[in-house]
Amino acid sequence: METTAGGGRAVPRYVQIADEIVQQIRAGILKPGDMVPSESELVDRYGVSGGTIRKAMVEVRASGLVETRHGKGSMVKARPPVRQRSSDRFRRSHRRGGKAAYLAESEQAGATAKVSVLYIGPMEAPKDIAERLGVEAGTQVLARRRLYFRNGTPVETAASYLPWDVVRDIPELFAENPGGGGIYARLEDHGHEFAEFIETLQARPASKAEASELALSPGAPVVHLIRDAVTEEGRVVEVCDTLMAADQFTFQYRIPAAD
């Protein structure tokens, strides 16, 4: 059965059921670690078919509030968001204090951070990355790919691309641990002072591979962020291509009201 919304438009029953389950999670009726009732239980509760319940659970999983494990059902996630303070996390004082951006923001959130390095080495720059770095597509660059964890849960992947002529004389950038303050601190140590960081964000569903890497349900929302690190000379010396579990982050930006 369908009901009508305020504009007289029919709302599918599976959407109503999904909304009710999501509200139960947000209200704490279903708590982190609780199992969402099984398909048969929901069929009995709502008096609908199994197909309707399966459609409803697709919507619930898309909310990012539950994780589904094969053969076990859906469980409410215990994953409060980390707040990203873009006006603060790239402060030079953090780098001078030996903290890279991710470690600084995790510490502010009271979370335990871990970084797993997946790849460091040369590669040919993809066209979109090359355009941002101001080099020809296929030009050799240094790639650094990492997987970030918060309290033991994977929350973010990031791949940094740096011009070869910039990094070739900075051996720390080829190491898994580039030292206190991360790669930005090493770049500044070698004269590449930063003027600004430009970020572009897009929200979308995770692909199957992305969901697997971040331990998300298929189709869960993610935030795709690309950042250009720009020096005082106006050169982009790093492009960072990042994918974040959307339920793990909120974004806070300070925007000057200048003329």
PDB file of C-alpha atoms in Angstrom:
ATOM      1  CA  MET A   1       0.000   0.000   0.000  1.00  0.00           C
ATOM      2  CA  GLU A   2       1.162   3.558  -0.695  1.00  0.00           C
ATOM      3  CA  THR A   3       0.253   6.813   1.022  1.00  0.00           C
ATOM      4  CA  THR A   4       0.409  10.329  -0.321  1.00  0.00           C
ATOM      5  CA  ALA A   5       2.801  13.029   0.759  1.00  0.00           C
ATOM      6  CA  GLY A   6       1.828  16.653   1.270  1.00  0.00           C
ATOM      7  CA  GLY A   7       1.826  17.346  -2.475  1.00  0.00           C
ATOM      8  CA  GLY A   8      -0.479  14.422  -3.176  1.00  0.00           C
ATOM      9  CA  ARG A   9       2.388  12.300  -4.491  1.00  0.00           C
ATOM     10  CA  ALA A  10       2.378   8.592  -3.665  1.00  0.00           C
ATOM     11  CA  VAL A  11       5.226   7.470  -1.403  1.00  0.00           C
ATOM     12  CA  PRO A  12       6.262   3.850  -2.010  1.00  0.00           C
ATOM     13  CA  ARG A  13       5.765   1.616   0.996  1.00  0.00           C
ATOM     14  CA  TYR A  14       9.396   0.476   0.953  1.00  0.00           C
ATOM     15  CA  VAL A  15      10.508   4.121   1.280  1.00  0.00           C
ATOM     16  CA  GLN A  16       8.231   4.588   4.291  1.00  0.00           C
ATOM     17  CA  ILE A  17       9.669   1.463   5.933  1.00  0.00           C
ATOM     18  CA  ALA A  18      13.247   2.535   5.194  1.00  0.00           C
ATOM     19  CA  ASP A  19      12.581   5.993   6.651  1.00  0.00           C
ATOM     20  CA  GLU A  20      11.163   4.443   9.815  1.00  0.00           C
ATOM     21  CA  ILE A  21      14.203   2.179  10.292  1.00  0.00           C
ATOM     22  CA  VAL A  22      16.586   5.089   9.693  1.00  0.00           C
ATOM     23  CA  GLN A  23      14.697   7.226  12.221  1.00  0.00           C
ATOM     24  CA  GLN A  24      14.909   4.410  14.776  1.00  0.00           C
ATOM     25  CA  ILE A  25      18.689   4.387  14.322  1.00  0.00           C
ATOM     26  CA  ARG A  26      19.007   8.171  14.545  1.00  0.00           C
ATOM     27  CA  ALA A  27      16.814   8.245  17.655  1.00  0.00           C
ATOM     28  CA  GLY A  28      18.867   5.539  19.357  1.00  0.00           C
ATOM     29  CA  ILE A  29      16.060   2.974  19.427  1.00  0.00           C
ATOM     30  CA  LEU A  30      18.391   0.806  17.356  1.00  0.00           C
ATOM     31  CA  LYS A  31      21.799   1.383  18.946  1.00  0.00           C
ATOM     32  CA  PRO A  32      25.329   0.926  17.538  1.00  0.00           C
ATOM     33  CA  GLY A  33      26.052  -2.783  17.393  1.00  0.00           C
ATOM     34  CA  ASP A  34      22.367  -3.779  17.297  1.00  0.00           C
ATOM     35  CA  MET A  35      21.173  -6.018  14.501  1.00  0.00           C
ATOM     36  CA  VAL A  36      18.447  -4.645  12.266  1.00  0.00           C
ATOM     37  CA  PRO A  37      15.434  -7.031  12.423  1.00  0.00           C
ATOM     38  CA  SER A  38      15.633  -9.840   9.869  1.00  0.00           C
ATOM     39  CA  GLU A  39      13.688  -9.833   6.628  1.00  0.00           C
ATOM     40  CA  SER A  40      11.124 -12.293   8.011  1.00  0.00           C
ATOM     41  CA  GLU A  41      10.656 -10.181  11.153  1.00  0.00           C
ATOM     42  CA  LEU A  42      10.125  -7.048   9.082  1.00  0.00           C
ATOM     43  CA  VAL A  43       7.683  -8.867   6.783  1.00  0.00           C
ATOM     44  CA  ASP A  44       5.621  -9.837   9.825  1.00  0.00           C
ATOM     45  CA  ARG A  45       5.883  -6.373  11.403  1.00  0.00           C
ATOM     46  CA  TYR A  46       4.829  -4.410   8.326  1.00  0.00           C
ATOM     47  CA  GLY A  47       2.636  -6.946   6.581  1.00  0.00           C
ATOM     48  CA  VAL A  48       4.399  -6.607   3.256  1.00  0.00           C
ATOM     49  CA  SER A  49       6.260  -8.922   0.898  1.00  0.00           C
ATOM     50  CA  GLY A  50       9.895  -9.897   1.149  1.00  0.00           C
ATOM     51  CA  GLY A  51      10.586  -7.945  -2.033  1.00  0.00           C
ATOM     52  CA  THR A  52       9.325  -4.744  -0.411  1.00  0.00           C
ATOM     53  CA  ILE A  53      11.557  -5.320   2.614  1.00  0.00           C
ATOM     54  CA  ARG A  54      14.588  -5.964   0.398  1.00  0.00           C
ATOM     55  CA  LYS A  55      13.956  -2.667  -1.418  1.00  0.00           C
ATOM     56  CA  ALA A  56      13.641  -0.909   1.947  1.00  0.00           C
ATOM     57  CA  MET A  57      16.964  -2.327   3.132  1.00  0.00           C
ATOM     58  CA  VAL A  58      18.682  -1.069  -0.018  1.00  0.00           C
ATOM     59  CA  GLU A  59      17.577   2.425   1.052  1.00  0.00           C
ATOM     60  CA  VAL A  60      18.689   1.848   4.656  1.00  0.00           C
ATOM     61  CA  ARG A  61      22.143   0.686   3.541  1.00  0.00           C
ATOM     62  CA  ALA A  62      22.450   3.740   1.292  1.00  0.00           C
ATOM     63  CA  SER A  63      22.092   5.920   4.405  1.00  0.00           C
ATOM     64  CA  GLY A  64      25.501   4.680   5.566  1.00  0.00           C
ATOM     65  CA  LEU A  65      24.120   3.908   9.039  1.00  0.00           C
ATOM     66  CA  VAL A  66      24.337   0.116   8.802  1.00  0.00           C
ATOM     67  CA  GLU A  67      26.809  -2.438   7.535  1.00  0.00           C
ATOM     68  CA  THR A  68      25.736  -5.745   6.038  1.00  0.00           C
ATOM     69  CA  ARG A  69      27.695  -8.944   6.529  1.00  0.00           C
ATOM     70  CA  HIS A  70      27.016 -11.962   4.366  1.00  0.00           C
ATOM     71  CA  GLY A  71      25.017 -14.543   6.272  1.00  0.00           C
ATOM     72  CA  LYS A  72      24.683 -12.361   9.367  1.00  0.00           C
ATOM     73  CA  GLY A  73      22.356  -9.523   8.380  1.00  0.00           C
ATOM     74  CA  SER A  74      22.624  -5.768   8.895  1.00  0.00           C
ATOM     75  CA  MET A  75      24.171  -4.154  11.965  1.00  0.00           C
ATOM     76  CA  VAL A  76      23.966  -0.528  13.119  1.00  0.00           C
ATOM     77  CA  LYS A  77      27.374   1.089  12.758  1.00  0.00           C
ATOM     78  CA  ALA A  78      29.236   2.531  15.713  1.00  0.00           C
ATOM     79  CA  ARG A  79      30.973   5.198  13.658  1.00  0.00           C
ATOM     80  CA  PRO A  80      30.525   8.804  14.809  1.00  0.00           C
ATOM     81  CA  PRO A  81      31.757  11.391  12.322  1.00  0.00           C
ATOM     82  CA  VAL A  82      35.152  13.027  12.415  1.00  0.00           C
ATOM     83  CA  ARG A  83      34.945  16.779  11.848  1.00  0.00           C
ATOM     84  CA  GLN A  84      37.250  18.073   9.161  1.00  0.00           C
ATOM     85  CA  ARG A  85      38.271  21.653   9.902  1.00  0.00           C
ATOM     86  CA  SER A  86      39.639  22.755   6.570  1.00  0.00           C
ATOM     87  CA  SER A  87      40.571  26.186   7.894  1.00  0.00           C
ATOM     88  CA  ASP A  88      42.719  24.579  10.582  1.00  0.00           C
ATOM     89  CA  ARG A  89      44.032  21.162   9.603  1.00  0.00           C
ATOM     90  CA  PHE A  90      46.699  22.454   7.191  1.00  0.00           C
ATOM     91  CA  ARG A  91      48.079  25.048   9.580  1.00  0.00           C
ATOM     92  CA  ARG A  92      51.848  25.306   9.413  1.00  0.00           C
ATOM     93  CA  SER A  93      51.951  25.078  13.226  1.00  0.00           C
ATOM     94  CA  HIS A  94      50.651  21.486  13.025  1.00  0.00           C
ATOM     95  CA  ARG A  95      53.477  20.541  10.681  1.00  0.00           C
ATOM     96  CA  ARG A  96      56.062  22.261  12.852  1.00  0.00           C
ATOM     97  CA  GLY A  97      54.658  20.300  15.774  1.00  0.00           C
ATOM     98  CA  GLY A  98      55.274  17.078  13.873  1.00  0.00           C
ATOM     99  CA  LYS A  99      51.637  16.339  12.984  1.00  0.00           C
ATOM    100  CA  ALA A 100      50.363  15.679   9.476  1.00  0.00           C
ATOM    101  CA  ALA A 101      46.817  16.870   8.687  1.00  0.00           C
ATOM    102  CA  TYR A 102      45.060  13.544   9.284  1.00  0.00           C
ATOM    103  CA  LEU A 103      46.803  12.962  12.610  1.00  0.00           C
ATOM    104  CA  ALA A 104      46.015  16.520  13.701  1.00  0.00           C
ATOM    105  CA  GLU A 105      42.291  16.264  12.928  1.00  0.00           C
ATOM    106  CA  SER A 106      42.032  12.789  14.491  1.00  0.00           C
ATOM    107  CA  GLU A 107      43.668  14.027  17.665  1.00  0.00           C
ATOM    108  CA  GLN A 108      41.216  16.922  17.839  1.00  0.00           C
ATOM    109  CA  ALA A 109      38.360  14.413  17.533  1.00  0.00           C
ATOM    110  CA  GLY A 110      39.780  12.212  20.292  1.00  0.00           C
ATOM    111  CA  ALA A 111      40.298   9.303  17.874  1.00  0.00           C
ATOM    112  CA  THR A 112      43.151   6.846  17.386  1.00  0.00           C
ATOM    113  CA  ALA A 113      44.614   7.168  13.904  1.00  0.00           C
ATOM    114  CA  LYS A 114      46.620   4.709  11.824  1.00  0.00           C
ATOM    115  CA  VAL A 115      47.966   4.975   8.288  1.00  0.00           C
ATOM    116  CA  SER A 116      48.740   1.971   6.083  1.00  0.00           C
ATOM    117  CA  VAL A 117      50.940   2.679   3.052  1.00  0.00           C
ATOM    118  CA  LEU A 118      49.751   0.728   0.007  1.00  0.00           C
ATOM    119  CA  TYR A 119      52.188   1.956  -2.653  1.00  0.00           C
ATOM    120  CA  ILE A 120      55.069   4.383  -3.099  1.00  0.00           C
ATOM    121  CA  GLY A 121      56.825   4.718  -6.420  1.00  0.00           C
ATOM    122  CA  PRO A 122      56.933   6.182  -9.907  1.00  0.00           C
ATOM    123  CA  MET A 123      53.970   6.105 -12.263  1.00  0.00           C
ATOM    124  CA  GLU A 124      52.748   7.849 -15.382  1.00  0.00           C
ATOM    125  CA  ALA A 125      50.476  10.768 -14.535  1.00  0.00           C
ATOM    126  CA  PRO A 126      46.839  10.232 -15.596  1.00  0.00           C
ATOM    127  CA  LYS A 127      45.457  13.019 -17.779  1.00  0.00           C
ATOM    128  CA  ASP A 128      43.389  14.759 -15.075  1.00  0.00           C
ATOM    129  CA  ILE A 129      46.245  14.650 -12.558  1.00  0.00           C
ATOM    130  CA  ALA A 130      48.748  15.860 -15.152  1.00  0.00           C
ATOM    131  CA  GLU A 131      46.559  18.851 -15.979  1.00  0.00           C
ATOM    132  CA  ARG A 132      46.458  19.865 -12.323  1.00  0.00           C
ATOM    133  CA  LEU A 133      50.225  19.461 -11.944  1.00  0.00           C
ATOM    134  CA  GLY A 134      50.877  21.366 -15.166  1.00  0.00           C
ATOM    135  CA  VAL A 135      52.726  18.496 -16.873  1.00  0.00           C
ATOM    136  CA  GLU A 136      52.067  16.368 -19.939  1.00  0.00           C
ATOM    137  CA  ALA A 137      49.864  13.290 -19.520  1.00  0.00           C
ATOM    138  CA  GLY A 138      52.087  10.243 -19.046  1.00  0.00           C
ATOM    139  CA  THR A 139      54.890  12.241 -17.415  1.00  0.00           C
ATOM    140  CA  GLN A 140      56.577  10.354 -14.582  1.00  0.00           C
ATOM    141  CA  VAL A 141      55.423  11.443 -11.129  1.00  0.00           C
ATOM    142  CA  LEU A 142      55.766  10.045  -7.632  1.00  0.00           C
ATOM    143  CA  ALA A 143      52.617   8.325  -6.356  1.00  0.00           C
ATOM    144  CA  ARG A 144      51.939   7.685  -2.672  1.00  0.00           C
ATOM    145  CA  ARG A 145      48.779   5.683  -1.903  1.00  0.00           C
ATOM    146  CA  ARG A 146      47.551   5.256   1.681  1.00  0.00           C
ATOM    147  CA  LEU A 147      44.637   3.744   3.599  1.00  0.00           C
ATOM    148  CA  TYR A 148      43.630   5.620   6.752  1.00  0.00           C
ATOM    149  CA  PHE A 149      42.046   4.047   9.830  1.00  0.00           C
ATOM    150  CA  ARG A 150      40.213   5.618  12.752  1.00  0.00           C
ATOM    151  CA  ASN A 151      39.828   3.488  15.857  1.00  0.00           C
ATOM    152  CA  GLY A 152      40.665   0.440  13.761  1.00  0.00           C
ATOM    153  CA  THR A 153      38.088   1.140  11.029  1.00  0.00           C
ATOM    154  CA  PRO A 154      39.127   2.108   7.472  1.00  0.00           C
ATOM    155  CA  VAL A 155      37.653   5.529   6.718  1.00  0.00           C
ATOM    156  CA  GLU A 156      39.644   7.042   3.867  1.00  0.00           C
ATOM    157  CA  THR A 157      41.936   6.262   0.954  1.00  0.00           C
ATOM    158  CA  ALA A 158      44.269   8.855  -0.509  1.00  0.00           C
ATOM    159  CA  ALA A 159      46.675   8.931  -3.431  1.00  0.00           C
ATOM    160  CA  SER A 160      49.180  11.780  -3.672  1.00  0.00           C
ATOM    161  CA  TYR A 161      50.856  12.661  -6.961  1.00  0.00           C
ATOM    162  CA  LEU A 162      53.983  14.835  -6.922  1.00  0.00           C
ATOM    163  CA  PRO A 163      56.151  16.170  -9.792  1.00  0.00           C
ATOM    164  CA  TRP A 164      59.322  14.132 -10.228  1.00  0.00           C
ATOM    165  CA  ASP A 165      61.587  17.176 -10.487  1.00  0.00           C
ATOM    166  CA  VAL A 166      60.307  18.281  -7.056  1.00  0.00           C
ATOM    167  CA  VAL A 167      60.643  14.970  -5.231  1.00  0.00           C
ATOM    168  CA  ARG A 168      63.767  13.425  -6.748  1.00  0.00           C
ATOM    169  CA  ASP A 169      66.038  15.285  -4.285  1.00  0.00           C
ATOM    170  CA  ILE A 170      63.827  14.643  -1.232  1.00  0.00           C
ATOM    171  CA  PRO A 171      64.535  11.030  -0.200  1.00  0.00           C
ATOM    172  CA  GLU A 172      62.058  11.151   2.708  1.00  0.00           C
ATOM    173  CA  LEU A 173      59.186  11.303   0.222  1.00  0.00           C
ATOM    174  CA  PHE A 174      60.087   7.815  -0.993  1.00  0.00           C
ATOM    175  CA  ALA A 175      59.867   6.389   2.532  1.00  0.00           C
ATOM    176  CA  GLU A 176      56.749   4.948   4.154  1.00  0.00           C
ATOM    177  CA  ASN A 177      57.190   7.410   7.018  1.00  0.00           C
ATOM    178  CA  PRO A 178      58.320  10.772   5.625  1.00  0.00           C
ATOM    179  CA  GLY A 179      58.864  12.130   9.136  1.00  0.00           C
ATOM    180  CA  GLY A 180      57.071  14.479  11.491  1.00  0.00           C
ATOM    181  CA  GLY A 181      54.530  16.732   9.814  1.00  0.00           C
ATOM    182  CA  GLY A 182      54.201  14.438   6.786  1.00  0.00           C
ATOM    183  CA  ILE A 183      55.015  15.149   3.156  1.00  0.00           C
ATOM    184  CA  TYR A 184      53.980  18.808   3.363  1.00  0.00           C
ATOM    185  CA  ALA A 185      56.563  19.428   6.081  1.00  0.00           C
ATOM    186  CA  ARG A 186      59.276  17.797   3.949  1.00  0.00           C
ATOM    187  CA  LEU A 187      58.297  19.885   0.926  1.00  0.00           C
ATOM    188  CA  GLU A 188      58.485  23.080   2.984  1.00  0.00           C
ATOM    189  CA  ASP A 189      61.837  21.964   4.420  1.00  0.00           C
ATOM    190  CA  HIS A 190      63.111  22.032   0.831  1.00  0.00           C
ATOM    191  CA  GLY A 191      61.812  25.497   0.012  1.00  0.00           C
ATOM    192  CA  HIS A 192      58.317  24.771  -1.283  1.00  0.00           C
ATOM    193  CA  GLU A 193      56.345  27.094   0.995  1.00  0.00           C
ATOM    194  CA  PHE A 194      52.587  26.680   0.668  1.00  0.00           C
ATOM    195  CA  ALA A 195      50.248  29.538  -0.111  1.00  0.00           C
ATOM    196  CA  GLU A 196      46.927  27.664  -0.269  1.00  0.00           C
ATOM    197  CA  PHE A 197      45.154  24.346  -0.638  1.00  0.00           C
ATOM    198  CA  ILE A 198      42.274  24.115  -3.116  1.00  0.00           C
ATOM    199  CA  GLU A 199      39.734  21.332  -2.579  1.00  0.00           C
ATOM    200  CA  THR A 200      36.919  20.072  -4.799  1.00  0.00           C
ATOM    201  CA  LEU A 201      34.328  17.693  -3.323  1.00  0.00           C
ATOM    202  CA  GLN A 202      31.706  15.439  -4.859  1.00  0.00           C
ATOM    203  CA  ALA A 203      29.339  13.022  -3.105  1.00  0.00           C
ATOM    204  CA  ARG A 204      28.445   9.767  -4.871  1.00  0.00           C
ATOM    205  CA  PRO A 205      27.793   6.052  -4.215  1.00  0.00           C
ATOM    206  CA  ALA A 206      30.836   3.838  -3.669  1.00  0.00           C
ATOM    207  CA  SER A 207      31.791   1.348  -6.340  1.00  0.00           C
ATOM    208  CA  LYS A 208      31.988  -2.313  -5.348  1.00  0.00           C
ATOM    209  CA  ALA A 209      35.790  -2.153  -5.017  1.00  0.00           C
ATOM    210  CA  GLU A 210      35.691   1.104  -3.050  1.00  0.00           C
ATOM    211  CA  ALA A 211      33.043  -0.249  -0.686  1.00  0.00           C
ATOM    212  CA  SER A 212      35.158  -3.339  -0.069  1.00  0.00           C
ATOM    213  CA  GLU A 213      38.301  -1.329   0.677  1.00  0.00           C
ATOM    214  CA  LEU A 214      36.492   0.957   3.136  1.00  0.00           C
ATOM    215  CA  ALA A 215      34.395  -1.847   4.690  1.00  0.00           C
ATOM    216  CA  LEU A 216      31.158  -0.190   3.520  1.00  0.00           C
ATOM    217  CA  SER A 217      27.886  -1.641   2.334  1.00  0.00           C
ATOM    218  CA  PRO A 218      27.577  -1.751  -1.487  1.00  0.00           C
ATOM    219  CA  GLY A 219      26.423   1.616  -2.813  1.00  0.00           C
ATOM    220  CA  ALA A 220      27.104   3.423   0.477  1.00  0.00           C
ATOM    221  CA  PRO A 221      27.744   7.168   0.089  1.00  0.00           C
ATOM    222  CA  VAL A 222      31.314   8.411  -0.193  1.00  0.00           C
ATOM    223  CA  VAL A 223      32.891  11.830  -0.650  1.00  0.00           C
ATOM    224  CA  HIS A 224      35.427  12.180  -3.450  1.00  0.00           C
ATOM    225  CA  LEU A 225      37.822  15.023  -2.659  1.00  0.00           C
ATOM    226  CA  ILE A 226      40.648  16.283  -4.856  1.00  0.00           C
ATOM    227  CA  ARG A 227      43.118  18.765  -3.387  1.00  0.00           C
ATOM    228  CA  ASP A 228      45.756  20.911  -5.088  1.00  0.00           C
ATOM    229  CA  ALA A 229      48.632  22.039  -2.837  1.00  0.00           C
ATOM    230  CA  VAL A 230      49.816  25.379  -4.230  1.00  0.00           C
ATOM    231  CA  THR A 231      53.112  27.059  -3.350  1.00  0.00           C
ATOM    232  CA  GLU A 232      53.760  30.756  -2.948  1.00  0.00           C
ATOM    233  CA  GLU A 233      55.188  30.692  -6.493  1.00  0.00           C
ATOM    234  CA  GLY A 234      51.811  29.460  -7.741  1.00  0.00           C
ATOM    235  CA  ARG A 235      52.957  25.930  -8.570  1.00  0.00           C
ATOM    236  CA  VAL A 236      50.903  22.846  -7.705  1.00  0.00           C
ATOM    237  CA  VAL A 237      53.437  20.478  -6.106  1.00  0.00           C
ATOM    238  CA  GLU A 238      50.943  17.825  -4.987  1.00  0.00           C
ATOM    239  CA  VAL A 239      47.539  16.598  -6.075  1.00  0.00           C
ATOM    240  CA  CYS A 240      45.784  14.424  -3.507  1.00  0.00           C
ATOM    241  CA  ASP A 241      42.920  12.234  -4.723  1.00  0.00           C
ATOM    242  CA  THR A 242      40.922  11.145  -1.669  1.00  0.00           C
ATOM    243  CA  LEU A 243      37.873   8.973  -1.086  1.00  0.00           C
ATOM    244  CA  MET A 244      36.124   9.161   2.289  1.00  0.00           C
ATOM    245  CA  ALA A 245      33.315   7.190   3.904  1.00  0.00           C
ATOM    246  CA  ALA A 246      30.609   9.867   4.032  1.00  0.00           C
ATOM    247  CA  ASP A 247      29.282   8.786   7.423  1.00  0.00           C
ATOM    248  CA  GLN A 248      32.711   9.392   8.962  1.00  0.00           C
ATOM    249  CA  PHE A 249      33.153  13.059   8.134  1.00  0.00           C
ATOM    250  CA  THR A 250      31.513  16.431   8.384  1.00  0.00           C
ATOM    251  CA  PHE A 251      33.063  19.441   6.684  1.00  0.00           C
ATOM    252  CA  GLN A 252      33.440  22.889   8.187  1.00  0.00           C
ATOM    253  CA  TYR A 253      34.783  25.729   6.087  1.00  0.00           C
ATOM    254  CA  ARG A 254      35.499  29.317   6.990  1.00  0.00           C
ATOM    255  CA  ILE A 255      34.615  31.618   4.085  1.00  0.00           C
ATOM    256  CA  PRO A 256      35.737  35.266   4.347  1.00  0.00           C
ATOM    257  CA  ALA A 257      33.042  37.830   3.526  1.00  0.00           C
ATOM    258  CA  ALA A 258      35.506  39.968   1.616  1.00  0.00           C
ATOM    259  CA  ASP A 259      34.699  42.537  -1.057  1.00  0.00           C
TER     260      ASP A 259
END
